[in-house]
CSV table of C-alpha atoms and ligand atoms in Angstrom, one decimal:
chain,number,residue,atom,x,y,z
A,1,MET,CA,0.0,0.0,0.0
A,2,SER,CA,1.5,3.4,-0.9
A,3,ASN,CA,1.0,6.4,1.4
A,4,SER,CA,-1.8,7.7,-0.8
A,5,GLY,CA,-3.9,4.9,0.5
A,6,HIS,CA,-3.8,3.1,-2.9
A,7,ASP,CA,-1.7,0.1,-3.7
A,8,GLU,CA,1.0,0.2,-6.4
A,9,GLU,CA,-1.0,-1.7,-9.0
A,10,GLU,CA,-3.9,0.7,-8.5
A,11,ARG,CA,-1.5,3.6,-8.7
A,12,ASP,CA,-0.1,2.4,-12.0
A,13,SER,CA,-3.6,2.2,-13.4
A,14,PHE,CA,-4.1,5.8,-12.2
A,15,ASP,CA,-1.4,7.1,-14.5
A,16,ASP,CA,-3.8,7.0,-17.4
A,17,ALA,CA,-7.0,7.1,-15.4
A,18,ASN,CA,-9.8,9.5,-15.1
A,19,VAL,CA,-10.7,11.1,-11.8
A,20,HIS,CA,-13.5,9.0,-10.1
A,21,LEU,CA,-16.0,10.6,-7.8
A,22,CYS,CA,-16.9,9.0,-4.5
A,23,ASN,CA,-20.4,10.2,-5.0
A,24,PRO,CA,-23.0,8.1,-6.8
A,25,HIS,CA,-25.4,11.0,-7.3
A,26,ILE,CA,-23.4,13.0,-9.8
A,27,ALA,CA,-23.4,10.5,-12.7
A,28,GLY,CA,-27.2,10.5,-12.6
A,29,MET,CA,-27.7,14.2,-12.7
A,30,GLU,CA,-28.8,15.9,-15.9
A,31,GLN,CA,-26.3,18.6,-15.5
A,32,ASP,CA,-23.9,19.6,-12.7
A,33,ILE,CA,-23.6,23.3,-12.0
A,34,LEU,CA,-20.1,24.2,-10.6
A,35,TYR,CA,-21.7,27.3,-9.0
A,36,HIS,CA,-18.5,28.9,-7.5
A,37,LEU,CA,-16.5,28.5,-10.7
A,38,ALA,CA,-19.3,29.8,-12.9
A,39,LEU,CA,-19.1,26.7,-15.0
A,40,GLY,CA,-21.4,23.7,-15.6
A,41,SER,CA,-21.5,20.4,-17.3
A,42,GLY,CA,-24.6,21.4,-19.2
A,43,SER,CA,-23.6,25.0,-20.1
A,44,HIS,CA,-20.0,24.4,-21.1
A,45,ASP,CA,-18.1,21.8,-23.1
A,46,LEU,CA,-15.8,20.9,-20.2
A,47,VAL,CA,-14.1,18.1,-22.1
A,48,GLU,CA,-13.2,20.5,-24.9
A,49,MET,CA,-12.1,23.2,-22.5
A,50,PHE,CA,-10.1,21.2,-19.9
A,51,SER,CA,-9.4,17.5,-20.8
A,52,ASP,CA,-5.7,18.3,-21.4
A,53,VAL,CA,-5.2,19.5,-17.8
A,54,ARG,CA,-2.5,17.5,-16.0
A,55,TYR,CA,-1.6,20.0,-13.2
A,56,VAL,CA,-3.8,22.0,-10.9
A,57,CYS,CA,-2.1,24.7,-8.9
A,58,MET,CA,-3.8,26.7,-6.2
A,59,GLY,CA,-3.0,29.5,-3.7
A,60,GLY,CA,-4.7,32.1,-1.6
A,61,THR,CA,-4.8,35.2,-3.8
A,62,PRO,CA,-6.0,35.9,-7.4
A,63,LYS,CA,-2.9,38.1,-8.0
A,64,ARG,CA,-0.4,35.4,-7.0
A,65,MET,CA,-2.1,32.8,-9.2
A,66,GLU,CA,-2.3,35.2,-12.2
A,67,SER,CA,1.4,36.0,-11.8
A,68,PHE,CA,2.1,32.3,-11.6
A,69,ALA,CA,0.2,31.7,-14.8
A,70,TYR,CA,2.3,34.4,-16.6
A,71,TYR,CA,5.5,32.9,-15.2
A,72,LEU,CA,4.5,29.4,-16.3
A,73,MET,CA,3.8,30.7,-19.8
A,74,ASP,CA,7.4,31.8,-20.1
A,75,GLU,CA,8.8,28.7,-18.4
A,76,ILE,CA,7.0,26.1,-20.5
A,77,GLY,CA,7.0,28.3,-23.6
A,78,TYR,CA,3.2,28.4,-23.9
A,79,LYS,CA,1.8,30.9,-26.4
A,80,LEU,CA,-1.8,32.2,-26.1
A,81,PRO,CA,-3.7,31.9,-29.3
A,82,ALA,CA,-3.1,35.1,-31.5
A,83,GLY,CA,-5.1,38.1,-30.4
A,84,THR,CA,-6.1,36.7,-27.0
A,85,THR,CA,-5.0,37.6,-23.5
A,86,LEU,CA,-4.9,35.5,-20.3
A,87,LEU,CA,-8.5,35.4,-19.0
A,88,ASP,CA,-9.9,34.7,-15.6
A,89,ILE,CA,-12.1,31.8,-16.7
A,90,SER,CA,-14.3,32.0,-13.6
A,91,HIS,CA,-14.5,35.8,-13.3
A,92,MET,CA,-18.3,35.6,-13.5
A,93,SER,CA,-18.4,33.8,-10.2
A,94,TYR,CA,-16.8,36.7,-8.3
A,95,ARG,CA,-15.5,34.1,-5.9
A,96,TYR,CA,-12.3,32.5,-7.2
A,97,SER,CA,-10.0,33.2,-10.1
A,98,MET,CA,-8.9,30.6,-12.6
A,99,PHE,CA,-6.3,30.7,-15.4
A,100,LYS,CA,-5.3,28.0,-17.9
A,101,VAL,CA,-1.8,27.7,-19.3
A,102,GLY,CA,-1.7,24.7,-21.6
A,103,PRO,CA,-1.9,21.6,-19.3
A,104,VAL,CA,-1.9,23.7,-16.1
A,105,LEU,CA,-4.9,25.2,-14.3
A,106,CYS,CA,-4.2,27.9,-11.7
A,107,PHE,CA,-6.8,28.8,-9.1
A,108,SER,CA,-7.0,31.2,-6.2
A,109,HIS,CA,-8.7,29.5,-3.2
A,110,GLY,CA,-9.2,32.4,-0.7
A,111,MET,CA,-8.4,31.9,3.0
A,112,GLY,CA,-9.1,29.0,5.2
A,113,ILE,CA,-10.6,25.5,5.1
A,114,PRO,CA,-14.2,26.4,4.2
A,115,SER,CA,-13.0,28.4,1.2
A,116,VAL,CA,-10.5,25.9,-0.1
A,117,GLY,CA,-12.9,23.0,0.6
A,118,ILE,CA,-15.6,24.4,-1.7
A,119,LEU,CA,-13.1,25.1,-4.4
A,120,LEU,CA,-11.7,21.5,-4.1
A,121,HIS,CA,-15.2,19.9,-4.4
A,122,GLU,CA,-15.8,21.8,-7.6
A,123,VAL,CA,-12.3,21.4,-9.1
A,124,ILE,CA,-12.4,17.6,-8.4
A,125,LYS,CA,-15.8,17.5,-10.1
A,126,LEU,CA,-14.4,19.6,-13.0
A,127,MET,CA,-11.5,17.0,-13.4
A,128,TYR,CA,-14.2,14.3,-13.5
A,129,HIS,CA,-16.5,16.0,-16.0
A,130,ALA,CA,-13.5,17.0,-18.2
A,131,GLN,CA,-12.1,13.5,-18.2
A,132,CYS,CA,-8.7,14.7,-17.1
A,133,LYS,CA,-6.1,11.9,-16.7
A,134,ASN,CA,-4.4,11.6,-13.4
A,135,PRO,CA,-4.0,15.3,-12.5
A,136,ILE,CA,-1.6,16.3,-9.8
A,137,PHE,CA,-2.7,19.1,-7.4
A,138,PHE,CA,-0.3,21.6,-5.7
A,139,ARG,CA,-1.0,24.3,-3.1
A,140,LEU,CA,1.4,27.2,-3.3
A,141,GLY,CA,1.0,29.1,-0.1
A,142,THR,CA,2.5,31.2,2.6
A,143,CYS,CA,2.9,30.2,6.2
A,144,GLY,CA,4.5,30.9,9.6
A,145,GLY,CA,7.7,28.9,10.1
A,146,ILE,CA,8.4,27.3,13.4
A,147,GLY,CA,12.2,27.4,13.8
A,148,ILE,CA,12.6,28.4,10.2
A,149,GLU,CA,13.3,32.0,9.2
A,150,GLY,CA,11.2,34.0,6.6
A,151,GLY,CA,11.9,33.3,2.9
A,152,ASN,CA,12.4,29.5,3.1
A,153,LEU,CA,10.2,26.7,1.8
A,154,VAL,CA,8.3,24.0,3.7
A,155,ILE,CA,6.9,21.0,1.9
A,156,THR,CA,4.2,19.4,4.0
A,157,GLU,CA,4.8,15.8,4.8
A,158,SER,CA,1.4,15.4,6.5
A,159,ALA,CA,-1.1,17.9,8.0
A,160,VAL,CA,-2.5,18.1,11.5
A,161,ASP,CA,-5.2,20.3,13.0
A,162,GLY,CA,-4.7,22.6,16.0
A,163,LEU,CA,-5.1,19.6,18.4
A,164,LEU,CA,-2.4,17.7,16.4
A,165,ARG,CA,-5.0,15.3,14.9
A,166,PRO,CA,-4.1,14.1,11.4
A,167,TYR,CA,-7.5,14.3,9.9
A,168,LEU,CA,-10.1,16.8,8.8
A,169,GLU,CA,-13.2,16.6,11.1
A,170,LEU,CA,-16.4,17.7,9.4
A,171,PRO,CA,-20.0,17.6,10.8
A,172,VAL,CA,-22.1,15.8,8.2
A,173,LEU,CA,-25.8,15.1,8.8
A,174,GLY,CA,-25.3,15.8,12.5
A,175,LYS,CA,-22.4,13.4,12.9
A,176,LEU,CA,-18.6,14.1,12.8
A,177,GLN,CA,-16.8,12.6,9.8
A,178,ARG,CA,-13.1,12.2,9.9
A,179,LYS,CA,-11.1,12.4,6.6
A,180,PRO,CA,-7.4,11.4,6.9
A,181,ALA,CA,-5.1,14.3,5.8
A,182,ILE,CA,-2.5,12.2,3.9
A,183,LEU,CA,-0.2,13.7,1.2
A,184,ASP,CA,1.9,11.9,-1.4
A,185,LYS,CA,5.4,11.4,0.2
A,186,GLN,CA,7.0,10.6,-3.1
A,187,LEU,CA,5.7,13.8,-4.6
A,188,ALA,CA,7.0,15.8,-1.6
A,189,ASN,CA,10.5,14.2,-2.0
A,190,ASP,CA,10.6,14.7,-5.8
A,191,LEU,CA,9.8,18.4,-5.2
A,192,LYS,CA,12.5,18.7,-2.5
A,193,ASN,CA,15.0,17.1,-4.9
A,194,LEU,CA,14.4,19.9,-7.4
A,195,ARG,CA,16.2,22.5,-5.2
A,196,LEU,CA,19.3,23.8,-7.0
A,197,ASP,CA,22.5,25.0,-5.3
A,198,ASP,CA,21.9,28.6,-6.4
A,199,ASP,CA,18.4,28.8,-4.9
A,200,PRO,CA,18.0,31.5,-2.3
A,201,PHE,CA,15.8,29.3,0.0
A,202,SER,CA,16.2,26.1,2.0
A,203,ILE,CA,13.6,23.4,1.8
A,204,THR,CA,12.3,21.5,4.9
A,205,VAL,CA,9.9,18.6,4.6
A,206,GLY,CA,7.9,18.3,7.8
A,207,LYS,CA,4.5,18.3,9.4
A,208,THR,CA,2.2,21.3,9.0
A,209,MET,CA,-0.3,22.5,11.6
A,210,CYS,CA,-3.4,23.8,9.8
A,211,THR,CA,-5.5,26.1,11.9
A,212,TYR,CA,-9.0,27.7,11.7
A,213,ASP,CA,-7.7,31.1,12.5
A,214,PHE,CA,-4.6,33.3,11.9
A,215,TYR,CA,-4.5,34.9,15.4
A,216,GLU,CA,-5.6,33.0,18.5
A,217,GLY,CA,-5.7,29.8,16.4
A,218,GLN,CA,-2.0,30.1,15.7
A,219,GLY,CA,-1.1,31.3,19.2
A,220,ARG,CA,-0.5,34.9,18.3
A,221,LEU,CA,-0.3,37.7,20.9
A,222,ASP,CA,-1.4,40.4,18.4
A,223,GLY,CA,-5.0,39.6,17.6
A,224,ALA,CA,-8.0,41.5,18.9
A,225,PHE,CA,-8.3,39.0,21.7
A,226,CYS,CA,-5.7,37.1,23.7
A,227,ASP,CA,-6.0,35.4,27.1
A,228,TYR,CA,-2.6,33.7,27.3
A,229,THR,CA,0.9,34.9,28.0
A,230,GLU,CA,4.0,35.0,25.7
A,231,GLU,CA,5.4,32.1,27.8
A,232,ASP,CA,2.3,30.0,27.1
A,233,LYS,CA,2.6,30.7,23.4
A,234,LEU,CA,6.3,29.8,23.3
A,235,ASN,CA,5.8,26.7,25.3
A,236,PHE,CA,3.2,25.5,22.8
A,237,LEU,CA,5.3,26.4,19.8
A,238,LYS,CA,8.3,24.6,21.2
A,239,LYS,CA,6.2,21.6,22.1
A,240,ILE,CA,4.8,21.2,18.6
A,241,HIS,CA,8.2,21.8,17.1
A,242,LYS,CA,9.5,18.8,19.0
A,243,GLU,CA,6.7,16.8,17.2
A,244,ASN,CA,8.3,17.8,13.9
A,245,ILE,CA,5.7,20.5,13.2
A,246,VAL,CA,7.6,23.0,11.2
A,247,ASN,CA,5.0,25.5,10.0
A,248,MET,CA,1.4,26.8,10.4
A,249,GLU,CA,-1.1,27.8,7.7
A,250,MET,CA,-4.8,27.4,7.1
A,251,GLU,CA,-5.6,25.1,4.2
A,252,SER,CA,-3.3,22.0,4.2
A,253,LEU,CA,-5.6,19.8,6.3
A,254,CYS,CA,-8.5,20.1,3.9
A,255,PHE,CA,-6.3,20.0,0.8
A,256,ALA,CA,-4.6,16.8,1.9
A,257,ALA,CA,-7.9,15.2,3.1
A,258,LEU,CA,-9.9,15.9,-0.1
A,259,CYS,CA,-7.0,15.0,-2.5
A,260,HIS,CA,-6.5,11.7,-0.6
A,261,GLN,CA,-10.2,10.9,-0.7
A,262,ALA,CA,-10.3,11.5,-4.4
A,263,GLY,CA,-7.2,9.5,-5.1
A,264,ILE,CA,-5.4,12.5,-6.4
A,265,ARG,CA,-1.7,13.1,-5.8
A,266,GLY,CA,-1.2,16.4,-3.9
A,267,ALA,CA,1.6,18.5,-2.4
A,268,VAL,CA,1.6,21.6,-0.3
A,269,ILE,CA,4.6,24.0,-0.7
A,270,CYS,CA,4.6,27.1,1.4
A,271,VAL,CA,7.1,29.9,1.9
A,272,THR,CA,7.6,31.0,5.5
A,273,LEU,CA,6.9,34.7,6.1
A,274,LEU,CA,8.5,34.7,9.5
A,275,ASN,CA,9.8,32.5,12.3
A,276,ARG,CA,7.0,32.3,14.8
A,277,LEU,CA,9.6,31.5,17.6
A,278,ASN,CA,10.7,35.1,17.1
A,279,GLY,CA,7.4,37.0,16.8
A,280,ASP,CA,3.9,37.3,15.4
A,281,GLN,CA,3.7,40.3,13.1
A,282,VAL,CA,4.4,40.0,9.4
A,283,ALA,CA,6.7,43.1,9.2
A,284,THR,CA,8.7,42.2,6.2
A,285,PRO,CA,8.4,44.8,3.4
A,286,LYS,CA,5.8,44.1,0.7
A,287,GLU,CA,8.4,43.9,-2.0
A,288,THR,CA,10.3,41.2,-0.2
A,289,LEU,CA,7.1,39.3,0.6
A,290,SER,CA,6.1,39.3,-3.1
A,291,ASN,CA,9.6,38.0,-4.0
A,292,TRP,CA,9.3,35.2,-1.4
A,293,GLN,CA,5.9,34.2,-2.8
A,294,GLU,CA,7.6,33.3,-6.0
A,295,TYR,CA,9.7,30.6,-4.4
A,296,PRO,CA,7.0,27.9,-4.3
A,297,GLN,CA,6.3,28.9,-7.9
A,298,LEU,CA,9.9,28.2,-8.9
A,299,LEU,CA,9.8,24.8,-7.5
A,300,VAL,CA,6.4,23.7,-8.9
A,301,ALA,CA,7.3,25.2,-12.3
A,302,ARG,CA,10.4,23.0,-12.3
A,303,TYR,CA,8.4,19.9,-11.4
A,304,ILE,CA,6.0,20.6,-14.3
A,305,LYS,CA,8.8,21.3,-16.7
A,306,LYS,CA,10.7,18.1,-15.7
A,307,ASN,CA,7.5,16.1,-16.2
A,308,MET,CA,6.9,17.6,-19.6
A,309,GLY,CA,10.5,16.7,-20.6
A,310,LEU,CA,11.7,20.3,-20.6
A,311,PRO,CA,15.1,21.4,-19.2
A,312,VAL,CA,15.0,22.6,-15.6
A,313,ASN,CA,16.9,25.8,-15.0
A,314,LYS,CA,18.1,28.0,-12.1
A,315,PRO,CA,16.1,31.2,-11.3
A,316,GLN,CA,16.2,33.7,-14.2
A,317,ARG,CA,16.5,36.7,-11.9
A,318,GLU,CA,18.4,37.5,-8.7
A,319,TYR,CA,17.0,36.9,-5.3
A,320,PRO,CA,18.6,37.8,-1.9
A,321,GLN,CA,20.7,35.0,-0.4
A,322,VAL,CA,20.1,33.4,3.0
A,323,VAL,CA,23.1,33.4,5.3
A,324,LYS,CA,23.1,30.8,8.0
A,325,CYS,CA,23.9,31.8,11.6
A,326,PRO,CA,25.4,29.4,14.3
A,327,LYS,CA,22.5,30.2,16.7
A,328,LYS,CA,19.9,27.4,16.8
A,329,HIS,CA,16.7,28.9,15.4
A,330,SER,CA,18.3,31.8,13.6
A,331,MET,CA,19.3,32.8,10.2
A,332,VAL,CA,19.8,36.3,8.9
A,333,ARG,CA,19.0,37.5,5.4
A,334,GLN,CA,21.5,39.4,3.3
A,335,GLU,CA,19.4,41.8,1.4
A,336,SER,CA,20.9,42.6,-2.0
A,337,ALA,CA,21.3,46.4,-2.5
A,338,SER,CA,19.1,46.5,-5.6
A,339,PHE,CA,16.3,44.6,-3.8
A,340,GLU,CA,14.9,46.9,-1.1
B,401,LIG,O1,-2.2,30.8,0.3
B,401,LIG,P1,-2.1,31.7,1.4
B,401,LIG,O2,-0.9,32.5,1.4
B,401,LIG,O3,-3.3,32.6,1.4
B,401,LIG,O4,-2.1,30.9,2.8
B,401,LIG,C1,-2.0,31.3,4.1
B,401,LIG,C2,-3.0,30.7,5.0
B,401,LIG,C3,-4.1,31.8,5.0
B,401,LIG,O5,-5.0,31.6,4.0
B,401,LIG,C4,-3.4,33.1,4.8
B,401,LIG,C5,-3.2,33.9,6.1
B,401,LIG,O6,-2.5,35.0,5.9
B,401,LIG,O7,-2.1,32.8,4.3
B,402,URA,O1,2.0,33.1,10.2
B,402,URA,C1,1.4,32.8,9.2
B,402,URA,C2,1.8,33.3,7.9
B,402,URA,C3,1.0,33.0,6.8
B,402,URA,N1,-0.1,32.3,6.9
B,402,URA,C4,-0.4,31.8,8.1
B,402,URA,O2,-1.5,31.1,8.2
B,402,URA,N2,0.3,32.0,9.2
């Protein structure tokens, strides 16, 4: 049995397999309206529009995903049909954004489990209706590092909730359902191995704590409410760090659980915005943050290019280098003069 919950023979047959839905009702429906994407199996020719999709990339903001779509176009050498521009395919939904670059679909998923969960239901159904073969899903996010300085990458090995439980718990028809939050270990390792010596970031593979809130849920002292001390906070962060939890964000649990349930290989790659052992506020200049947000994109673009048989290259532009310090949880960043 592989870590995706499917045995190797089953996995091999996935390589050319359509996405199957664990829902007997959909096949019998006259049409399926993907309401939050402003698409439908009756209103759109989903096979014509999307059957060539092999990679689904998602992240919090529309801007990040649009930039990623443009970056991918350059990287994979994809040309838009003459006279057309990159369109937000689901702009009529006013909920999520969606861009297609050849075999890659890029979505914004908003913040938190409810938002990414709705998107994932509809994207998984889209893959099914479009008869996509064995798509791979990536979340390209931001996170708070635990013992890792800002501007480095974490690839999630497995996700836990705020109580360190490795499943998504969802009330369904008045009962709690538990969906195991398992990610593909091979995919995580393959991504990690794509780091190049010149890269300005380190990559850590470890456990991610996925919370329902950015402030109290992540033990911050700077929310509108707080009834614990700095010592309480640090004790908690150090305790979970000992359990190999290396970052906190707000979507990985649901992403892992729904990908696993659908039999889809998935990976979560987040850039750290700060080391939570040193503080709570995200005080890094915006320009630096937007540079850091490109790091997960570099790695995922490399994975896609390698899979497509294209050469993998080092970053095409200069990024500031990380300088390691001897102190345990500490690294300082050497800002390049042209950068700030
Ligand atoms: O993909 P993003 O950068 O939105 O993910 C993290 C988790 C929350 O959605 C958000 C909090 O700032 O950032
Ligand atoms: O600390 C952080 C930073 C980004 N996203 C989070 O959820 N937490």
